[in-house]
Coordinates of N, CA and C in Angstrom, one line a residue:
X1 N 0.8 -1.2 0.0 CA 0.0 0.0 0.0 C 0.9 1.2 0.0
X2 N 1.9 1.2 0.8 CA 2.8 2.4 0.8 C 3.5 2.6 -0.5
X3 N 3.8 1.5 -1.2 CA 4.4 1.6 -2.5 C 3.5 2.2 -3.5
X4 N 2.2 1.8 -3.5 CA 1.2 2.4 -4.4 C 0.9 3.9 -4.1
X5 N 1.0 4.2 -2.8 CA 0.7 5.6 -2.4 C 1.9 6.5 -2.6
X6 N 3.0 6.0 -2.8 CA 4.2 6.8 -3.0 C 4.3 7.5 -4.3
X7 N 3.5 7.0 -5.3 CA 3.4 7.7 -6.6 C 2.9 9.1 -6.5
X8 N 3.6 10.1 -7.0 CA 3.1 11.5 -6.8 C 1.8 11.7 -7.6
X9 N 0.9 12.4 -6.9 CA -0.4 12.8 -7.6 C -0.1 13.9 -8.6
X10 N -0.8 14.0 -9.7 CA -0.6 15.1 -10.6 C -0.8 16.4 -9.9
X11 N 0.2 17.3 -10.1 CA 0.1 18.6 -9.5 C 0.5 18.7 -8.1
X12 N 0.8 17.6 -7.5 CA 1.2 17.6 -6.0 C 2.7 17.8 -5.9
X13 N 3.1 18.2 -4.7 CA 4.5 18.5 -4.4 C 5.0 17.6 -3.3
X14 N 4.2 16.5 -2.9 CA 4.7 15.6 -1.9 C 4.6 16.2 -0.5
X15 N 3.8 17.2 -0.3 CA 3.7 17.8 1.0 C 2.7 17.0 1.9
X16 N 2.5 17.5 3.2 CA 1.7 16.8 4.1 C 0.2 16.8 3.6
X17 N -0.2 17.8 2.9 CA -1.6 17.7 2.3 C -1.8 16.6 1.4
X18 N -0.7 16.3 0.5 CA -0.8 15.2 -0.4 C -0.9 13.9 0.4
X19 N -0.1 13.7 1.5 CA -0.1 12.5 2.3 C -1.5 12.3 2.9
X20 N -2.1 13.4 3.4 CA -3.4 13.3 4.0 C -4.4 12.9 3.0
X21 N -4.3 13.4 1.7 CA -5.2 12.9 0.7 C -5.1 11.4 0.4
X22 N -3.8 10.9 0.4 CA -3.6 9.5 0.2 C -4.3 8.7 1.3
X23 N -4.1 9.2 2.5 CA -4.6 8.5 3.7 C -6.2 8.5 3.6
X24 N -6.8 9.6 3.2 CA -8.2 9.6 3.1 C -8.7 8.7 2.0
X25 N -8.0 8.6 0.9 CA -8.3 7.7 -0.2 C -8.2 6.2 0.3
X26 N -7.2 5.9 1.0 CA -7.0 4.5 1.5 C -8.1 4.2 2.4
X27 N -8.5 5.1 3.4 CA -9.6 4.8 4.3 C -10.9 4.6 3.6
X28 N -11.1 5.4 2.5 CA -12.3 5.3 1.7 C -12.4 3.9 1.0
X29 N -11.3 3.5 0.4 CA -11.3 2.2 -0.2 C -11.5 1.1 0.8
X30 N -10.9 1.2 2.0 CA -11.1 0.2 3.0 C -12.5 0.1 3.5
X31 N -13.1 1.3 3.6 CA -14.5 1.4 4.0 C -15.5 0.8 3.0
X32 N -15.1 0.8 1.7 CA -15.9 0.1 0.7 C -15.7 -1.4 0.8
X33 N -14.6 -1.9 1.3 CA -14.3 -3.3 1.4 C -15.1 -3.9 2.6
X34 N -14.9 -3.3 3.8 CA -15.4 -3.9 5.0 C -15.8 -2.8 6.0
X35 N -16.5 -3.2 7.0 CA -16.9 -2.3 8.1 C -16.8 -3.1 9.4
X36 N -16.6 -2.5 10.6 CA -16.5 -3.2 11.8 C -17.7 -4.1 12.1
X37 N -17.5 -5.3 12.6 CA -18.5 -6.2 12.9 C -19.4 -5.7 14.0
X38 N -20.7 -5.9 14.0 CA -21.6 -5.5 15.0 C -22.0 -6.7 15.9
X39 N -21.5 -6.8 17.1 CA -21.9 -7.9 18.0 C -23.4 -8.0 18.2
X40 N -24.1 -6.8 18.3 CA -25.5 -6.8 18.6 C -26.2 -7.4 17.4
X41 N -25.9 -7.0 16.2 CA -26.5 -7.5 15.0 C -26.2 -9.0 14.8
X42 N -25.0 -9.4 15.1 CA -24.7 -10.8 15.0 C -25.5 -11.7 15.9
X43 N -25.7 -11.2 17.2 CA -26.5 -12.0 18.1 C -27.9 -12.0 17.7
X44 N -28.4 -10.9 17.1 CA -29.8 -10.8 16.7 C -30.0 -11.8 15.5
X45 N -29.1 -11.8 14.6 CA -29.2 -12.6 13.4 C -29.1 -14.1 13.8
X46 N -28.2 -14.4 14.7 CA -28.1 -15.8 15.2 C -29.3 -16.3 15.8
X47 N -30.1 -15.4 16.4 CA -31.4 -15.8 17.0 C -32.5 -15.9 16.0
X48 N -32.5 -15.0 15.0 CA -33.5 -14.9 14.0 C -33.3 -16.0 12.9
X49 N -32.1 -16.3 12.5 CA -31.8 -17.1 11.4 C -32.5 -18.5 11.5
X50 N -32.4 -19.2 12.6 CA -33.1 -20.5 12.7 C -34.6 -20.4 12.4
X51 N -35.2 -19.4 12.9 CA -36.6 -19.2 12.6 C -36.9 -18.9 11.2
X52 N -36.0 -18.1 10.6 CA -36.2 -17.8 9.1 C -36.0 -19.1 8.3
X53 N -34.9 -19.9 8.6 CA -34.6 -21.0 7.8 C -35.6 -22.1 8.0
X54 N -36.2 -22.3 9.2 CA -37.3 -23.3 9.3 C -38.5 -23.0 8.6
X55 N -38.8 -21.7 8.3 CA -39.9 -21.3 7.5 C -39.6 -21.4 6.0
X56 N -38.3 -21.2 5.7 CA -38.0 -21.3 4.3 C -37.7 -22.7 3.8
X57 N -37.2 -23.6 4.6 CA -36.8 -24.9 4.2 C -37.5 -26.0 5.1
X58 N -37.8 -27.1 4.6 CA -38.3 -28.2 5.4 C -37.1 -28.8 6.2
X59 N -35.9 -28.7 5.7 CA -34.7 -29.2 6.4 C -33.5 -28.9 5.7
X60 N -32.4 -28.9 6.4 CA -31.0 -28.7 5.9 C -30.2 -29.9 6.2
X61 N -29.6 -30.5 5.2 CA -28.8 -31.7 5.3 C -27.3 -31.4 5.2
X62 N -26.5 -31.9 6.1 CA -25.1 -31.8 6.1 C -24.5 -33.2 6.1
X63 N -23.4 -33.4 5.3 CA -22.7 -34.6 5.4 C -21.8 -34.7 6.6
X64 N -22.2 -35.5 7.6 CA -21.6 -35.4 8.9 C -20.1 -35.8 8.9
X65 N -19.7 -36.8 8.1 CA -18.3 -37.1 8.0 C -17.5 -36.0 7.4
X66 N -18.0 -35.4 6.4 CA -17.2 -34.2 5.8 C -17.1 -33.1 6.8
X67 N -18.2 -32.8 7.5 CA -18.2 -31.7 8.5 C -17.1 -32.0 9.6
X68 N -17.0 -33.2 10.0 CA -16.0 -33.6 11.0 C -14.6 -33.3 10.4
X69 N -14.4 -33.6 9.1 CA -13.1 -33.3 8.5 C -12.8 -31.8 8.5
X70 N -13.8 -31.0 8.2 CA -13.6 -29.6 8.2 C -13.3 -29.1 9.7
X71 N -14.0 -29.6 10.7 CA -13.7 -29.2 12.1 C -12.3 -29.6 12.4
X72 N -11.8 -30.7 12.0 CA -10.4 -31.1 12.3 C -9.4 -30.1 11.5
X73 N -9.7 -29.8 10.3 CA -8.9 -28.9 9.5 C -8.9 -27.5 10.2
X74 N -10.0 -27.1 10.8 CA -10.0 -25.8 11.4 C -9.1 -25.6 12.6
X75 N -8.7 -26.8 13.1 CA -7.8 -26.8 14.3 C -6.3 -26.8 13.9
X76 N -6.0 -26.8 12.6 CA -4.6 -26.7 12.1 C -4.0 -25.4 12.4
X77 N -2.9 -25.3 13.2 CA -2.4 -24.0 13.6 C -1.8 -23.2 12.4
X78 N -2.1 -21.9 12.4 CA -1.6 -20.9 11.5 C -2.0 -21.1 10.0
X79 N -3.0 -22.0 9.8 CA -3.4 -22.2 8.4 C -4.9 -21.8 8.3
X80 N -5.2 -20.8 7.5 CA -6.6 -20.4 7.4 C -7.4 -21.3 6.5
X81 N -8.7 -21.3 6.6 CA -9.7 -22.1 5.8 C -10.2 -21.1 4.7
X82 N -10.2 -21.6 3.5 CA -10.9 -20.9 2.4 C -11.9 -21.8 1.8
X83 N -13.2 -21.4 1.9 CA -14.3 -22.2 1.3 C -14.6 -21.7 -0.1
X84 N -14.5 -22.6 -1.0 CA -14.9 -22.4 -2.4 C -16.2 -23.0 -2.7
X85 N -17.2 -22.2 -3.0 CA -18.6 -22.6 -2.9 C -19.3 -22.5 -4.3
X86 N -20.2 -23.5 -4.6 CA -21.1 -23.2 -5.6 C -22.2 -22.2 -5.1
X87 N -22.9 -21.6 -6.1 CA -23.8 -20.5 -5.7 C -25.1 -20.7 -6.4
X88 N -26.2 -21.0 -5.6 CA -27.5 -21.4 -6.2 C -28.5 -20.3 -5.9
X89 N -28.4 -19.5 -4.8 CA -29.4 -18.5 -4.5 C -28.8 -17.4 -3.6
X90 N -29.5 -16.4 -3.4 CA -29.0 -15.2 -2.6 C -29.0 -15.5 -1.1
X91 N -29.6 -16.6 -0.7 CA -29.5 -16.9 0.7 C -28.3 -17.8 1.1
X92 N -27.5 -18.2 0.1 CA -26.4 -19.1 0.3 C -25.4 -18.6 1.4
X93 N -25.1 -17.3 1.3 CA -24.2 -16.7 2.3 C -24.7 -16.7 3.7
X94 N -25.9 -16.4 3.9 CA -26.5 -16.5 5.2 C -26.6 -17.9 5.7
X95 N -26.9 -18.8 4.9 CA -27.0 -20.2 5.3 C -25.7 -20.8 5.7
X96 N -24.7 -20.5 4.9 CA -23.3 -21.0 5.1 C -22.7 -20.4 6.4
X97 N -22.9 -19.1 6.5 CA -22.4 -18.4 7.7 C -23.0 -18.9 9.0
X98 N -24.3 -19.2 9.0 CA -25.0 -19.7 10.1 C -24.4 -21.1 10.5
X99 N -24.3 -22.0 9.4 CA -23.8 -23.3 9.7 C -22.3 -23.3 10.3
X100 N -21.5 -22.5 9.7 CA -20.1 -22.4 10.2 C -20.0 -21.9 11.6
X101 N -20.8 -20.9 11.9 CA -20.8 -20.3 13.2 C -21.4 -21.2 14.2
X102 N -22.5 -21.9 13.9 CA -23.1 -22.8 14.8 C -22.3 -24.1 15.1
X103 N -21.4 -24.4 14.2 CA -20.5 -25.6 14.4 C -19.2 -25.2 15.1
X104 N -19.0 -24.0 15.4 CA -17.8 -23.5 16.2 C -16.7 -23.2 15.3
X105 N -16.8 -23.2 14.0 CA -15.7 -22.8 13.1 C -15.4 -21.3 13.1
X106 N -16.4 -20.5 13.4 CA -16.2 -19.1 13.5 C -17.0 -18.4 12.4
X107 N -17.1 -17.1 12.6 CA -17.9 -16.3 11.7 C -17.0 -16.1 10.4
X108 N -17.4 -16.5 9.3 CA -16.6 -16.3 8.1 C -16.7 -14.9 7.5
X109 N -15.7 -14.5 6.7 CA -15.8 -13.4 5.9 C -16.3 -13.8 4.5
X110 N -17.5 -13.4 4.1 CA -18.1 -13.8 2.9 C -17.8 -12.8 1.8
X111 N -17.0 -13.2 0.8 CA -16.6 -12.2 -0.3 C -17.7 -12.0 -1.3
X112 N -18.0 -10.8 -1.6 CA -19.0 -10.4 -2.5 C -18.4 -9.5 -3.6
X113 N -19.1 -9.3 -4.7 CA -18.6 -8.4 -5.8 C -18.8 -7.0 -5.4
X114 N -18.6 -6.1 -6.3 CA -18.9 -4.6 -6.1 C -20.4 -4.4 -6.1
X115 N -21.0 -4.5 -4.9 CA -22.4 -4.4 -4.8 C -22.8 -3.0 -4.4
X116 N -23.9 -2.5 -5.0 CA -24.4 -1.1 -4.6 C -25.8 -1.2 -3.9
X117 N -26.1 -2.4 -3.3 CA -27.4 -2.7 -2.7 C -27.5 -1.8 -1.4
X118 N -28.7 -1.3 -1.1 CA -28.9 -0.6 0.2 C -28.6 -1.5 1.4
X119 N -28.5 -2.8 1.2 CA -28.2 -3.7 2.3 C -26.7 -3.9 2.5
X120 N -25.9 -3.2 1.7 CA -24.5 -3.4 1.8 C -23.9 -3.1 3.2
X121 N -24.3 -2.0 3.8 CA -23.8 -1.6 5.1 C -24.1 -2.7 6.1
X122 N -25.4 -3.2 6.1 CA -25.8 -4.2 7.0 C -25.0 -5.5 6.8
X123 N -24.8 -5.9 5.5 CA -24.1 -7.1 5.3 C -22.6 -7.0 5.7
X124 N -22.0 -5.8 5.6 CA -20.7 -5.6 6.0 C -20.5 -5.9 7.5
X125 N -21.5 -5.4 8.3 CA -21.5 -5.5 9.7 C -21.8 -7.0 10.2
X126 N -22.2 -7.8 9.2 CA -22.4 -9.2 9.5 C -21.3 -10.1 9.0
X127 N -20.3 -9.5 8.4 CA -19.2 -10.3 7.9 C -18.9 -10.3 6.4
X128 N -19.8 -9.6 5.7 CA -19.6 -9.5 4.3 C -18.5 -8.5 3.9
X129 N -17.7 -8.9 2.9 CA -16.6 -8.0 2.4 C -16.9 -7.9 0.9
X130 N -16.6 -6.6 0.4 CA -17.0 -6.3 -1.0 C -15.7 -5.8 -1.8
X131 N -15.8 -6.0 -3.1 CA -14.8 -5.4 -3.9 C -15.0 -3.9 -4.0
X132 N -13.9 -3.1 -3.9 CA -14.1 -1.7 -4.0 C -14.5 -1.3 -5.4
X133 N -15.3 -0.3 -5.5 CA -15.8 0.2 -6.8 C -14.9 1.2 -7.5
X134 N -13.7 0.8 -7.6 CA -12.7 1.7 -8.2 C -12.2 1.1 -9.5
X135 N -12.1 1.9 -10.5 CA -11.8 1.5 -11.9 C -10.4 0.8 -12.0
X136 N -9.5 1.2 -11.1 CA -8.1 0.6 -11.3 C -7.9 -0.5 -10.3
X137 N -8.9 -1.4 -10.2 CA -8.9 -2.4 -9.1 C -7.7 -3.3 -9.2
X138 N -7.4 -3.8 -10.4 CA -6.3 -4.8 -10.5 C -4.9 -4.1 -10.4
X139 N -4.9 -2.8 -10.5 CA -3.6 -2.1 -10.4 C -3.8 -0.9 -9.5
X140 N -2.7 -0.3 -9.1 CA -2.7 0.9 -8.3 C -3.2 0.7 -6.9
X141 N -3.7 1.8 -6.3 CA -4.0 1.8 -4.8 C -5.1 0.8 -4.4
X142 N -6.2 0.8 -5.2 CA -7.3 -0.1 -4.8 C -6.8 -1.5 -4.7
X143 N -6.1 -2.0 -5.7 CA -5.6 -3.4 -5.7 C -4.7 -3.6 -4.6
X144 N -3.8 -2.6 -4.2 CA -2.9 -2.8 -3.1 C -3.6 -2.9 -1.8
X145 N -4.6 -2.1 -1.6 CA -5.4 -2.1 -0.3 C -6.1 -3.4 -0.2
X146 N -6.7 -3.9 -1.3 CA -7.4 -5.2 -1.3 C -6.5 -6.3 -1.1
X147 N -5.3 -6.3 -1.7 CA -4.3 -7.4 -1.4 C -3.9 -7.4 0.1
X148 N -3.7 -6.2 0.7 CA -3.3 -6.1 2.1 C -4.4 -6.6 3.0
X149 N -5.6 -6.2 2.6 CA -6.8 -6.7 3.5 C -6.9 -8.2 3.5
X150 N -6.9 -8.8 2.3 CA -7.0 -10.3 2.2 C -5.9 -10.9 3.0
X151 N -4.7 -10.4 2.9 CA -3.6 -11.0 3.7 C -3.8 -10.9 5.2
X152 N -4.4 -9.8 5.7 CA -4.7 -9.7 7.1 C -5.8 -10.7 7.5
X153 N -6.8 -10.9 6.6 CA -7.9 -11.8 6.9 C -7.3 -13.2 7.1
X154 N -6.4 -13.6 6.1 CA -5.8 -14.9 6.2 C -4.9 -15.1 7.4
X155 N -4.1 -14.0 7.7 CA -3.2 -14.1 8.8 C -3.9 -14.3 10.1
X156 N -5.1 -13.7 10.2 CA -5.9 -13.8 11.5 C -6.7 -15.0 11.5
X157 N -6.6 -15.9 10.5 CA -7.3 -17.2 10.4 C -8.8 -17.1 10.5
X158 N -9.3 -16.0 9.9 CA -10.8 -15.9 9.7 C -11.2 -16.7 8.5
X159 N -12.2 -17.6 8.7 CA -12.6 -18.3 7.5 C -13.1 -17.4 6.4
X160 N -12.7 -17.7 5.2 CA -13.0 -16.9 4.0 C -13.9 -17.7 3.1
X161 N -15.0 -17.2 2.7 CA -16.0 -17.8 1.8 C -16.0 -17.1 0.5
X162 N -15.7 -17.9 -0.6 CA -15.7 -17.3 -2.0 C -16.8 -18.1 -2.8
X163 N -17.7 -17.4 -3.4 CA -18.7 -18.1 -4.3 C -18.1 -18.0 -5.7
X164 N -17.9 -19.2 -6.3 CA -17.2 -19.2 -7.6 C -18.1 -18.8 -8.8
X165 N -19.4 -18.8 -8.6 CA -20.3 -18.5 -9.7 C -21.4 -17.6 -9.3
X166 N -22.1 -17.1 -10.3 CA -23.4 -16.4 -10.0 C -24.6 -17.3 -10.1
X167 N -25.6 -17.1 -9.3 CA -26.8 -18.0 -9.3 C -27.4 -18.2 -10.7
X168 N -27.3 -17.1 -11.5 CA -27.9 -17.1 -12.8 C -26.9 -17.6 -13.9
X169 N -25.7 -17.9 -13.6 CA -24.7 -18.3 -14.5 C -23.8 -19.4 -13.9
X170 N -24.5 -20.5 -13.6 CA -23.8 -21.6 -13.0 C -22.7 -22.2 -13.9
X171 N -21.7 -22.9 -13.3 CA -20.7 -23.6 -14.0 C -19.8 -22.7 -14.8
X172 N -19.7 -21.4 -14.4 CA -18.8 -20.5 -15.1 C -18.2 -19.6 -14.0
X173 N -16.9 -19.5 -14.0 CA -16.2 -18.7 -13.0 C -16.6 -17.2 -13.1
X174 N -17.2 -16.7 -12.0 CA -17.6 -15.3 -12.1 C -16.4 -14.4 -11.9
X175 N -16.5 -13.2 -12.5 CA -15.4 -12.2 -12.5 C -15.0 -11.8 -11.0
X176 N -16.0 -11.5 -10.1 CA -15.6 -11.2 -8.7 C -14.9 -12.4 -8.1
X177 N -15.3 -13.6 -8.4 CA -14.5 -14.8 -7.8 C -13.1 -14.8 -8.3
X178 N -12.9 -14.5 -9.6 CA -11.5 -14.5 -10.1 C -10.7 -13.5 -9.4
X179 N -11.3 -12.3 -9.1 CA -10.5 -11.2 -8.5 C -10.1 -11.6 -7.0
X180 N -11.1 -12.2 -6.3 CA -10.8 -12.6 -4.9 C -9.8 -13.8 -4.9
X181 N -9.9 -14.7 -5.8 CA -8.9 -15.8 -5.9 C -7.5 -15.3 -6.2
X182 N -7.4 -14.3 -7.0 CA -6.1 -13.7 -7.3 C -5.5 -13.2 -6.1
X183 N -6.3 -12.6 -5.2 CA -5.7 -12.0 -3.9 C -5.2 -13.1 -3.0
X184 N -6.0 -14.2 -2.9 CA -5.6 -15.4 -2.1 C -4.2 -15.9 -2.6
X185 N -4.2 -16.1 -4.0 CA -2.9 -16.6 -4.6 C -1.7 -15.7 -4.3
X186 N -2.0 -14.4 -4.4 CA -0.9 -13.4 -4.1 C -0.4 -13.5 -2.7
X187 N -1.4 -13.7 -1.8 CA -1.0 -13.8 -0.4 C -0.1 -15.0 -0.1
X188 N -0.4 -16.1 -0.8 CA 0.5 -17.3 -0.8 C 1.9 -17.0 -1.4
X189 N 1.9 -16.4 -2.6 CA 3.1 -16.1 -3.3 C 4.0 -15.2 -2.5
X190 N 3.4 -14.2 -1.8 CA 4.2 -13.2 -1.0 C 4.6 -13.7 0.4
X191 N 4.1 -14.9 0.7 CA 4.5 -15.5 2.0 C 3.7 -14.9 3.2
X192 N 2.6 -14.3 2.9 CA 1.8 -13.8 4.0 C 1.3 -14.9 4.9
X193 N 1.0 -16.0 4.4 CA 0.6 -17.2 5.1 C 1.3 -18.4 4.5
X194 N 1.7 -19.4 5.4 CA 2.5 -20.5 4.8 C 1.6 -21.4 3.9
X195 N 0.3 -21.5 4.1 CA -0.5 -22.3 3.3 C -2.0 -22.0 3.6
X196 N -2.9 -22.4 2.8 CA -4.3 -22.3 3.0 C -5.0 -23.7 2.8
X197 N -6.0 -24.0 3.6 CA -6.7 -25.2 3.4 C -8.0 -24.9 2.6
X198 N -8.1 -25.4 1.4 CA -9.2 -25.1 0.5 C -10.3 -26.2 0.7
X199 N -11.5 -25.7 1.0 CA -12.6 -26.6 1.3 C -13.7 -26.4 0.2
X200 N -13.9 -27.4 -0.7 CA -14.9 -27.2 -1.7 C -16.3 -27.4 -1.0
X201 N -17.2 -26.6 -1.3 CA -18.6 -26.7 -0.8 C -19.6 -26.7 -1.9
X202 N -20.4 -27.8 -1.9 CA -21.5 -27.9 -2.8 C -22.8 -27.5 -2.1
X203 N -23.6 -26.6 -2.7 CA -24.9 -26.2 -2.2 C -25.9 -26.6 -3.2
X204 N -27.0 -27.3 -2.8 CA -28.0 -27.7 -3.7 C -29.4 -27.6 -3.0
X205 N -30.4 -27.3 -3.7 CA -31.8 -27.2 -3.2 C -32.7 -28.1 -4.0
X206 N -33.7 -28.7 -3.3 CA -34.7 -29.3 -4.1 C -35.5 -28.3 -4.9
X207 N -35.8 -27.2 -4.3 CA -36.4 -26.0 -5.0 C -35.6 -24.8 -4.5
X208 N -34.9 -24.1 -5.4 CA -34.1 -23.0 -5.0 C -35.0 -21.8 -4.5
X209 N -34.7 -21.2 -3.4 CA -35.6 -20.1 -2.9 C -35.4 -18.9 -3.8

């Protein structure tokens, strides 16, 4: 991030005002990616979600043996879990977050594309992270901030959930997923974490909500 911010702005003279502008821009990008988690909202959703899910579904089935393997993997020291998931509906993120949290794996960071939904702020406080809506995402400051953020998520061993496809375009790697996967790969290449445990997740519905 410091390297990307060291490039002089057009017309700037490298003074303290220019440094302050860089800092404000970095904070703005970071604010687009994430927001502080809200313990109150998390407790409320953990209480409401079972009621919501029982009204929406007749039942939720998990493969017990595979879940036990994931629980063992979650205890591996200094190695974060990255869940690569199929994507069938807009409730997938809520459903998977609830399952992981209720099984003691922890609240995951659910990666989303550059969303402009009015629910964005709410989802951020529940663990959602978003691509910043900056045109120079793959290069420059936005890309550097996003790289650094993903490295910190992995270093802190927060579970990371990536949806590989869009619900309306199954079996095709979505562009937001490609961008998030690139950040995970760079974190490994830069040595931010020694390894990641990749967990494939298949989600299917008898009738998609």
